Coordinates of C-alpha atoms in Angstrom, one line a residue:
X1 CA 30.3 -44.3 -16.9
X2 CA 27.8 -41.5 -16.3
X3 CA 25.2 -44.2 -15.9
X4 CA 27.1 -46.5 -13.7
X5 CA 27.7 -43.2 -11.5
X6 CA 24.0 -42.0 -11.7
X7 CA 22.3 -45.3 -10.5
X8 CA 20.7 -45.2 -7.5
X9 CA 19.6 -48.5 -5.8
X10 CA 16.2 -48.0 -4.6
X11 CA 16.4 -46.8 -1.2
X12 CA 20.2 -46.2 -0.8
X13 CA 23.3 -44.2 -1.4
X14 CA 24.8 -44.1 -4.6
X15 CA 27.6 -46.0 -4.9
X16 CA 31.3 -44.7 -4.6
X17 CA 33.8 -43.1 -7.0
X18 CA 34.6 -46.1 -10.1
X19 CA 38.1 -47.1 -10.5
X20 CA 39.6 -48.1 -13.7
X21 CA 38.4 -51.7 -14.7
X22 CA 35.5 -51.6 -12.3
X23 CA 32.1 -53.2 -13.6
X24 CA 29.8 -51.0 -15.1
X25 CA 26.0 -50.9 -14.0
X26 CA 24.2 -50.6 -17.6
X27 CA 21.0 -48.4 -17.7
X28 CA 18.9 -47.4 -20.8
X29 CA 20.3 -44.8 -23.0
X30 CA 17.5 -43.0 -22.5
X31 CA 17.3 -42.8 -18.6
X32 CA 21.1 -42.2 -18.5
X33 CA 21.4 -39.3 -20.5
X34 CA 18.2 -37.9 -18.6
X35 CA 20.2 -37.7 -15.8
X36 CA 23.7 -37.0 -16.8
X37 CA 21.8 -33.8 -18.0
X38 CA 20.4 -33.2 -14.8
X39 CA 24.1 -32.8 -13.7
X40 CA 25.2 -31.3 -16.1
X41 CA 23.0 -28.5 -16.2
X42 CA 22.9 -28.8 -11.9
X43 CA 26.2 -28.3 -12.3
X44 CA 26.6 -25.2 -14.5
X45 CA 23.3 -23.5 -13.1
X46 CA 21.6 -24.1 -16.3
X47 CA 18.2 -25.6 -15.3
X48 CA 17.6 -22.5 -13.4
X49 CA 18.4 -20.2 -16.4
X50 CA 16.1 -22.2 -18.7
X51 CA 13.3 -23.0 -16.6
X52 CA 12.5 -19.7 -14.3
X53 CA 10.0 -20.6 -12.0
X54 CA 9.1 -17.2 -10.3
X55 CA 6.3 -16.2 -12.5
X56 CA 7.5 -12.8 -11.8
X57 CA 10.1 -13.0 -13.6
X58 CA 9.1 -15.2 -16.0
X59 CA 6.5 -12.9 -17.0
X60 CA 9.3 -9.8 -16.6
X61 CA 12.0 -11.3 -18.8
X62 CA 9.0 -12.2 -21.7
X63 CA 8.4 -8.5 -21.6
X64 CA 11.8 -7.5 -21.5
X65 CA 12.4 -9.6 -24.7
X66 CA 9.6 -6.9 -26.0
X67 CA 11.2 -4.2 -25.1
X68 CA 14.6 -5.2 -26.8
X69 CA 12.9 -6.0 -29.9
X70 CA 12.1 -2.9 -30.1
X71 CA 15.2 -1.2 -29.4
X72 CA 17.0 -3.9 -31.8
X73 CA 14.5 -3.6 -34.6
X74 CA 15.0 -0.3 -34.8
X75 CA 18.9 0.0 -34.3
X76 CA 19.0 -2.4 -36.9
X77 CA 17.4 -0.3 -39.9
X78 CA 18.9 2.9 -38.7
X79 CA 22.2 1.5 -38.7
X80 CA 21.9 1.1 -42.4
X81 CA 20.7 4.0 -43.4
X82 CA 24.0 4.6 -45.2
X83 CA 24.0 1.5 -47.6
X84 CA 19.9 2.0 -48.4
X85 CA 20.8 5.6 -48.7
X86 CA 22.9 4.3 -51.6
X87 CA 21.3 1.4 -52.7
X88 CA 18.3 3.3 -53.2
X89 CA 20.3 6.3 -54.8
X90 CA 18.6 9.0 -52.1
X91 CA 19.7 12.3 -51.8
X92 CA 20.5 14.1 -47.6
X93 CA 16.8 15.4 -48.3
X94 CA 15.1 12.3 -49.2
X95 CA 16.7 10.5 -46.1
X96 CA 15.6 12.6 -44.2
X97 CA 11.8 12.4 -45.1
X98 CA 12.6 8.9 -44.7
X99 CA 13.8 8.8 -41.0
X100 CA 10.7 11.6 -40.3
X101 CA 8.3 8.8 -41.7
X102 CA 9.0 6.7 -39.2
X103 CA 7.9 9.4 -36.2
X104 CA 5.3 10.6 -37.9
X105 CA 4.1 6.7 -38.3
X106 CA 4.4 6.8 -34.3
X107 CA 2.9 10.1 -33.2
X108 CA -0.2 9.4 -35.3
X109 CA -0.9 6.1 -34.5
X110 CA -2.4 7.1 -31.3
X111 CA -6.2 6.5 -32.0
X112 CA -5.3 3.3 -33.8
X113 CA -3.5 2.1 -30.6
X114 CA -6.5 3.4 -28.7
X115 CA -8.8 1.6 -30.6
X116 CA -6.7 -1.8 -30.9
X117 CA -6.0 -2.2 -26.9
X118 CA -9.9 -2.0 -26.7
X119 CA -10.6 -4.5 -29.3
X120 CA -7.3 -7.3 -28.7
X121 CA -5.8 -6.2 -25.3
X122 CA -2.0 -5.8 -24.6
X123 CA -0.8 -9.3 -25.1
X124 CA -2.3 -9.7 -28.3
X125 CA -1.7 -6.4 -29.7
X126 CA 2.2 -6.6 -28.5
X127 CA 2.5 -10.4 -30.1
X128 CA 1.4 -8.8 -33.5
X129 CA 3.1 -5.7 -33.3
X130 CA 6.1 -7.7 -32.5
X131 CA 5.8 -10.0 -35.2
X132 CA 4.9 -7.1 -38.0
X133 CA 8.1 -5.5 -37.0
X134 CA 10.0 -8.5 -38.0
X135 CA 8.2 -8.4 -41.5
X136 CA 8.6 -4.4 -42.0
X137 CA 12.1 -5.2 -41.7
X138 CA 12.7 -8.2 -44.2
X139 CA 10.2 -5.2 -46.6
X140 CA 12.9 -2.6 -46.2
X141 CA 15.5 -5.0 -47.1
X142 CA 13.5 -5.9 -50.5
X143 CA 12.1 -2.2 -51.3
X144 CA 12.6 -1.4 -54.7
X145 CA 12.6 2.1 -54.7
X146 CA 12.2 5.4 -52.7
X147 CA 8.1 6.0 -52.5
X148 CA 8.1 2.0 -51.3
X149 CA 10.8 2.5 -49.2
X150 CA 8.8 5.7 -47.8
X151 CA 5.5 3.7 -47.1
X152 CA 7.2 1.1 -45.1
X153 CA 9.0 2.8 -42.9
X154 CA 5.9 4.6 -42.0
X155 CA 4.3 1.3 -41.2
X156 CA 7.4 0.5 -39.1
X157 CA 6.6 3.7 -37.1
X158 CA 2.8 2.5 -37.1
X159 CA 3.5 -0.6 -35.3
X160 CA 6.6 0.7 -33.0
X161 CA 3.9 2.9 -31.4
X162 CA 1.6 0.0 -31.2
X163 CA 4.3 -2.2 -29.5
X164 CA 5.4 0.7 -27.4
X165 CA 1.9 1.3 -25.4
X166 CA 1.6 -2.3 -25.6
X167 CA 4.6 -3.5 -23.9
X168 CA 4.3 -0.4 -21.6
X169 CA 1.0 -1.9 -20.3
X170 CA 2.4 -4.9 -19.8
X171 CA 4.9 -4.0 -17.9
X172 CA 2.7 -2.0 -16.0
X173 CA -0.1 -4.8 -15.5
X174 CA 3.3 -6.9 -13.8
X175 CA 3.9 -4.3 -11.1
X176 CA 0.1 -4.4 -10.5
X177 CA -0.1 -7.7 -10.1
X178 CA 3.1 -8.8 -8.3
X179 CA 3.5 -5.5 -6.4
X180 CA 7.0 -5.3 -7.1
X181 CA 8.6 -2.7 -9.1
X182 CA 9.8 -3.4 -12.9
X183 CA 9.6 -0.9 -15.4
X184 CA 13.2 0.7 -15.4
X185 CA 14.5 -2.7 -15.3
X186 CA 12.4 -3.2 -18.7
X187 CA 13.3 0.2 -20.3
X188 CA 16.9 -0.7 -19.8
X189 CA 16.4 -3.9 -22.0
X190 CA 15.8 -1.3 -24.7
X191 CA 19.2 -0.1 -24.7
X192 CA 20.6 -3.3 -24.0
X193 CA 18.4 -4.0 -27.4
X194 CA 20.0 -1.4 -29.3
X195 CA 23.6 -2.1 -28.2
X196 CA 23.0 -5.4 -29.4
X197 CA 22.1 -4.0 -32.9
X198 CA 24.8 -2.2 -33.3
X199 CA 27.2 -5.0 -32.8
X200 CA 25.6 -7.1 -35.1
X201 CA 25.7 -4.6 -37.5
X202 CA 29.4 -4.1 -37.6
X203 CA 29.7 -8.0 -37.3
X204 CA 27.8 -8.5 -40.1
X205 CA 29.7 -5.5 -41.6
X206 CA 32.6 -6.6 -41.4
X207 CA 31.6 -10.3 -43.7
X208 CA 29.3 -8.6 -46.2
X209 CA 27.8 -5.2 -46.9
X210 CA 25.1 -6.6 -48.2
X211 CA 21.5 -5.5 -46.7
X212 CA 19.2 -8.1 -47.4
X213 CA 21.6 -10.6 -45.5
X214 CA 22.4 -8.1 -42.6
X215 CA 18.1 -8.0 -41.8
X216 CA 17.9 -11.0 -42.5
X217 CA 20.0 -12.6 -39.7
X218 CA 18.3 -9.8 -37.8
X219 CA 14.9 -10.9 -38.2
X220 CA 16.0 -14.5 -37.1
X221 CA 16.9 -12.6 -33.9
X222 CA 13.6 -10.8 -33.6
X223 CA 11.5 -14.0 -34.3
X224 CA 13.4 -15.6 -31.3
X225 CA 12.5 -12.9 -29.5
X226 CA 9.2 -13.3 -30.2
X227 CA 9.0 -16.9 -29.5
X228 CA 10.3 -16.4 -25.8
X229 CA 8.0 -13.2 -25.0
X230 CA 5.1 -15.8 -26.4
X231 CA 5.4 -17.9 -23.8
X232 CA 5.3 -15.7 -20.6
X233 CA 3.4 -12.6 -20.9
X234 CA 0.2 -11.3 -19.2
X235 CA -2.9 -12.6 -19.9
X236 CA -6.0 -9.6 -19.3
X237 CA -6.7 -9.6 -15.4
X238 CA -10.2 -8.9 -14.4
X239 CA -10.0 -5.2 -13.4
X240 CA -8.1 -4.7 -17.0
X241 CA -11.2 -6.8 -18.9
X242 CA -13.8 -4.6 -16.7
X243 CA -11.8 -1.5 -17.7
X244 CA -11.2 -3.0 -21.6
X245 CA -15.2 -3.4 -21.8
X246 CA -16.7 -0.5 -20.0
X247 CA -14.9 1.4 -22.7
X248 CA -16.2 -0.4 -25.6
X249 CA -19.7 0.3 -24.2
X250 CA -19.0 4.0 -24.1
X251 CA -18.2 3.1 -28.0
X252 CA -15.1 5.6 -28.2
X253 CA -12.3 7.7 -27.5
X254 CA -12.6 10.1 -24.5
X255 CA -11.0 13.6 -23.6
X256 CA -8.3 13.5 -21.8
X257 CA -8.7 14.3 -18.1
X258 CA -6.6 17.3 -16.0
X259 CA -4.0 14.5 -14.6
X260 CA -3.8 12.9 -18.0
X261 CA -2.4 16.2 -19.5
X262 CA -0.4 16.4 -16.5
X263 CA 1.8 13.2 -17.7
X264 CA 1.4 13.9 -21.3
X265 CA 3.6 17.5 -20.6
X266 CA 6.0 15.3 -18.3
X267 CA 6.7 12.7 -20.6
X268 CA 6.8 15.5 -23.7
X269 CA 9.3 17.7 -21.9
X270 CA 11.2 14.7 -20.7
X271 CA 12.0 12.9 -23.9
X272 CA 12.5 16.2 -25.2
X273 CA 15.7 16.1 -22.9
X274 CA 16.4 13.1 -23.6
X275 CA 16.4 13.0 -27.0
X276 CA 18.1 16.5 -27.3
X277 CA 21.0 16.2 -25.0
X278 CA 22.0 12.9 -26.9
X279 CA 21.9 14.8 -30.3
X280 CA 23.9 17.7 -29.5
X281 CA 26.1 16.8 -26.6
X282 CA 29.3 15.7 -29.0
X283 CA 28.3 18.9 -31.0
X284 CA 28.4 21.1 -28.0
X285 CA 31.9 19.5 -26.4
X286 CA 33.7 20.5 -29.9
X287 CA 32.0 23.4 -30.7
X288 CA 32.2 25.3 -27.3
X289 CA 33.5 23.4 -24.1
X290 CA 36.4 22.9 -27.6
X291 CA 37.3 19.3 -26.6
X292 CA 39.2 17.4 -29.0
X293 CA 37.8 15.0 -31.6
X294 CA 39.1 12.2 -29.3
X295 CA 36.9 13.5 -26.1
X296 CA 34.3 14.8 -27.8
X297 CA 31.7 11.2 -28.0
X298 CA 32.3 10.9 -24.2
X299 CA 29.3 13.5 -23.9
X300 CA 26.7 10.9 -25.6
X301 CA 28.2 8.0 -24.0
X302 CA 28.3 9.5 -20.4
X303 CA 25.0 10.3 -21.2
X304 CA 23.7 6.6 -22.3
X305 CA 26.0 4.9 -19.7
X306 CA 24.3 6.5 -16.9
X307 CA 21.1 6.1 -18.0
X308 CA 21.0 2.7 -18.1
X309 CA 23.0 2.2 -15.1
X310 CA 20.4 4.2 -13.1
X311 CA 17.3 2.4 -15.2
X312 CA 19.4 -0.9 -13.5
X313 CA 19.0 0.6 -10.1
X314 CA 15.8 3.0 -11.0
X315 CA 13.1 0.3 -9.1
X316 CA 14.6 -0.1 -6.0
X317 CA 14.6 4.1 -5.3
X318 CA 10.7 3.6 -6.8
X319 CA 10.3 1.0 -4.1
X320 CA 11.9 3.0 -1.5
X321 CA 11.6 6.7 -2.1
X322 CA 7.9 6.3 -4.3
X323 CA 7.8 7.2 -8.2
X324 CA 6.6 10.9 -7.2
X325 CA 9.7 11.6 -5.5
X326 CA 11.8 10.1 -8.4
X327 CA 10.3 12.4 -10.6
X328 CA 10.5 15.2 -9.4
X329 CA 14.0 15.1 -7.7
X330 CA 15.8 13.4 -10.6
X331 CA 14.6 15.8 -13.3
X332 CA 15.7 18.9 -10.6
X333 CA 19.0 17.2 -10.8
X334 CA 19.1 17.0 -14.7
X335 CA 17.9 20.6 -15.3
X336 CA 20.3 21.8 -12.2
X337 CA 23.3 19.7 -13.3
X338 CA 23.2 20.7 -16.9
X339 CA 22.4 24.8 -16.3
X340 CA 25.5 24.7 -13.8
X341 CA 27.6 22.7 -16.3
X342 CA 26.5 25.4 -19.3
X343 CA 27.5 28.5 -16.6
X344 CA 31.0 27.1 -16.1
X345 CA 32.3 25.9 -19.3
X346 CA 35.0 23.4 -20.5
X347 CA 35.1 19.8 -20.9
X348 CA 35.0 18.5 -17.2
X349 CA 31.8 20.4 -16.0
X350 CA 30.3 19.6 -19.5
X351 CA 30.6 15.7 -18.3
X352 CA 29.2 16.0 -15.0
X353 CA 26.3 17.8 -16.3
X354 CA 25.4 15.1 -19.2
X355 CA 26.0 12.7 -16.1
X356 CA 23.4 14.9 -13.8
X357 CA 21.4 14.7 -17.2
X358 CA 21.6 10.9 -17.6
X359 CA 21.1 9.9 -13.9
X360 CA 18.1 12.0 -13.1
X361 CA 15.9 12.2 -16.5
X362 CA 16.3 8.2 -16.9
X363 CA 13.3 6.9 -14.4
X364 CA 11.2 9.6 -15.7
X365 CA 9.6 7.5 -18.8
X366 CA 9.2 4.5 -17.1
X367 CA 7.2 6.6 -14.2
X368 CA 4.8 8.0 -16.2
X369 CA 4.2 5.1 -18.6
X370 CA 3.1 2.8 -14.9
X371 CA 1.3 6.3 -13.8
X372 CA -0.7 6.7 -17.5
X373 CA -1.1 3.1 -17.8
X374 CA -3.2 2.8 -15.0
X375 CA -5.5 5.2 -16.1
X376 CA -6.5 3.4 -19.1
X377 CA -5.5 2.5 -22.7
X378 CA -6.8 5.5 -24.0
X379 CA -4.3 7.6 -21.3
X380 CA -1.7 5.2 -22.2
X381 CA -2.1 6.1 -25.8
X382 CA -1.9 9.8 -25.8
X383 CA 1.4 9.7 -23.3
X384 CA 3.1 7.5 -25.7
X385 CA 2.3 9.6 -28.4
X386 CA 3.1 12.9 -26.9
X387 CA 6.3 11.2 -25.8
X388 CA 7.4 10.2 -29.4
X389 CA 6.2 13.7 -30.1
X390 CA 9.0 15.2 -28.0
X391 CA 11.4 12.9 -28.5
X392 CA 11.4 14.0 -32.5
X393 CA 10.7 17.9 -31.5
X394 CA 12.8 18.1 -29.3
X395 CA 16.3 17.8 -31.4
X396 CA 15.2 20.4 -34.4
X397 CA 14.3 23.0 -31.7
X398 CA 17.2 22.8 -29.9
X399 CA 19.0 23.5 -33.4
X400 CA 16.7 26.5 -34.2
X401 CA 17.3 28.3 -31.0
X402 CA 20.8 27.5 -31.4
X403 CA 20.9 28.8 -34.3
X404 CA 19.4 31.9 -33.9
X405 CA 22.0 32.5 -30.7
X406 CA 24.3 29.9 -29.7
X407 CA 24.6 26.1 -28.5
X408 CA 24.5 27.4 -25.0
X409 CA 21.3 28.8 -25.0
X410 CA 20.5 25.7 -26.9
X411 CA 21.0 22.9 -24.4
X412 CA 19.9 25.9 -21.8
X413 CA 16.1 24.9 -23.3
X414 CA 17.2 21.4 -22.6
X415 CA 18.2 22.6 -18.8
X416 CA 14.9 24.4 -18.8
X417 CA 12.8 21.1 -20.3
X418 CA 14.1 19.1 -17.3
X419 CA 12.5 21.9 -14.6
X420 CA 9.3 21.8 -16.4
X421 CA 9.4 18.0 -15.8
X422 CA 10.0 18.4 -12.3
X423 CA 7.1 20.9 -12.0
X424 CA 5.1 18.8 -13.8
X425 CA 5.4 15.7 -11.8
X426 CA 4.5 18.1 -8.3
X427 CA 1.0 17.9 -9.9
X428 CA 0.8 14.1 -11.3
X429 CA -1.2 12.0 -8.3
X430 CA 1.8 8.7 -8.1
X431 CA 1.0 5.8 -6.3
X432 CA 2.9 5.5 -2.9
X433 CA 6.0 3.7 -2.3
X434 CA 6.0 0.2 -1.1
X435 CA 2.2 0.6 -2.3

């Protein structure tokens, strides 16, 4: 029947609607169920979703596929610290070495990343990065014992700072080219990478506690997101190639230059606030705005809700207001927000301050990744570093200064962290809006 109501005589209509008992037109199998798919997935808006034609986005959601790896490959292990905790038979201390592994795999990695987007480029480097973090995982899973367990998670840190710069520059390299704006967009997928994680987790929970299954279905997920970032990333343009081999020729790492430092303080102060504010912000609505235990996660999921909502929305102000402006304005409005929630106390001004927090600090990474990433791998490198840097700083020094006074004063570094940022990006040369 879907044959009979596919034909088309050469050259004319097709015919009407078939009533019951009407003659069938018979067409090959093959030709018929061609094009009852074609409506089919005409119909549903399917052919569109499978087959993007834009090579902007087709090369924008291969990155983003990157970029929620990441954020899943790594939500996935830490969401079983718990059960490797016991399976391993760890202790609070030896965990902890364990999760600092991982970011000091990532903060020295830099002249390793430096030296690999010289020698393979971004694509390449991001394909195998990708692809080693599906392996580290499926390693963890089969560790045998603590020191093992120890040496892989470093490796895991390793290669997230390699797939960090890489996928940065890739997402940079797709502004460049298209001269439309992207990054937030692609940090979003992150999040949207880690929320994903989680979910699977307690799925996967909820049928076995087992980990080697639980990384295993993971991995399956991770390889499929490696298959569809294969197919549509960037390719080296001829002004990255030019760039790529006039450093090779120079045969090494360079100092970094006045603006370079610039960004590296930006993005260091900035994940420093970002990374703080979603550590403590439960601790602080119990402990002194004395919400109860029901209220008192709201503070880290105001927090993560509006960053990713403005990450959503985060191009279009680049594209109209330039990333300088961004910057500088939304990390005023983080800092502001959150020393005016701190002065007044309670529950309701702590939320609109983590909201002030979430909304203005979320564009700054993406900024100064496209800002650093035009500078060069090496510049690329050293901000990524720096930015894992603060991002595992940041948290213990909030805790020592609160500590030695109170919480307040705590999160008022935090408040403090954002001005810098804004400061910060008054010196940072950006490239103009619409530009």
């Amino acid at each position: 029947m879907v044959g009979a109501w596919l034909h088309r005589p050469p050259g004319g209509r097709p015919p009407g609607r078939l009533r019951p008992g009407r003659h069938l037109h018979v067409e090959g199998d093959a030709v018929r169920r061609v094009r009852a798919w074609h409506v089919i997935a005409r119909g549903i808006g399917l052919k569109h979703m499978l087959r993007v034609r834009d090579p902007f986005y087709r090369s924008q959601l291969a990155i983003a596929a990157l970029f929620c790896s990441l954020g899943f490959q790594y939500a996935t292990w830490a969401s079983r610290i718990p059960a490797i905790k016991a399976d391993l038979g760890l202790t609070a201390a030896e965990v902890g070495f364990l999760l600092m592994a991982a970011g000091v795999g990532a903060s020295v990695s830099f002249p390793l990343v430096s030296v690999l987007m010289r020698r393979l480029g971004s694509q390449r480097l991001a394909l195998l990065s990708a692809l080693g973090l599906t392996l580290v995982l499926i390693a963890l899973a089969m560790a045998p014992n603590y020191p093992v367990a120890l040496a892989v998670v470093c490796c895991d840190g390793v290669l997230v700072g390699c797939l960090n710069v890489a996928m940065n520059a890739q997402g940079a390299a797709l502004e460049l080219r298209h001269k439309r704006n992207a990054m937030a967009k692609l940090h979003a997928t992150f999040s949207g990478g880690s929320l994903l994680a989680a979910l699977l987790a307690s799925c996967v929970n909820a049928l076995t506690s087992t980990v080697a299954v639980h990384f295993g279905v993971a991995a399956v997920v991770l390889l499929l997101l490696f298959a569809y970032a294969r197919t549509g990333l960037l390719a080296e343009d001829e002004a990255a190639e030019e760039k790529r081999n006039e450093t090779k020729s120079r045969g090494g790492w360079s100092l970094p230059t006045r603006m370079t430092l610039w960004m590296c303080c930006a993005m260091t102060f900035g994940t420093v606030t970002e990374g703080a504010i979603n550590d403590w912000s439960a601790l602080y609505m119990t402990d002194v705005a004395k919400a109860s235990a029901e209220l008192a996660p709201l503070g880290i999921a105001v927090v993560s809700g509006m960053m990713v909502l403005a990450r959503l929305f985060a191009d279009g102000w680049r594209a109209r207001w330039g990333d300088g402006r961004v910057v500088v304005l939304g990390s005023a409005l983080a800092g502001a927000g959150l020393a005016l929630a701190l002065l007044s106390g309670g529950v309701v001004p702590a939320l609109i301050g983590f909201s002030c927090v979430g909304l203005g600090i979320a564009a700054v990474t993406p900024c100064v990744y496209v800002a650093a990433a035009k500078r060069g791998p090496d510049a690329l490198a050293l901000v990524a570093a720096m930015g894992t840097t603060g991002l595992l700083a940041g948290p213990p020094v909030i805790g020592f200064v609160a500590n030695s006074s109170s919480l307040v004063w705590g999160l008022g570094v935090v408040a403090a962290s954002a001005i810098v940022v804004s400061l910060c990006g008054t010196r940072i040369r950006w490239t103009p809006a619409n530009a």
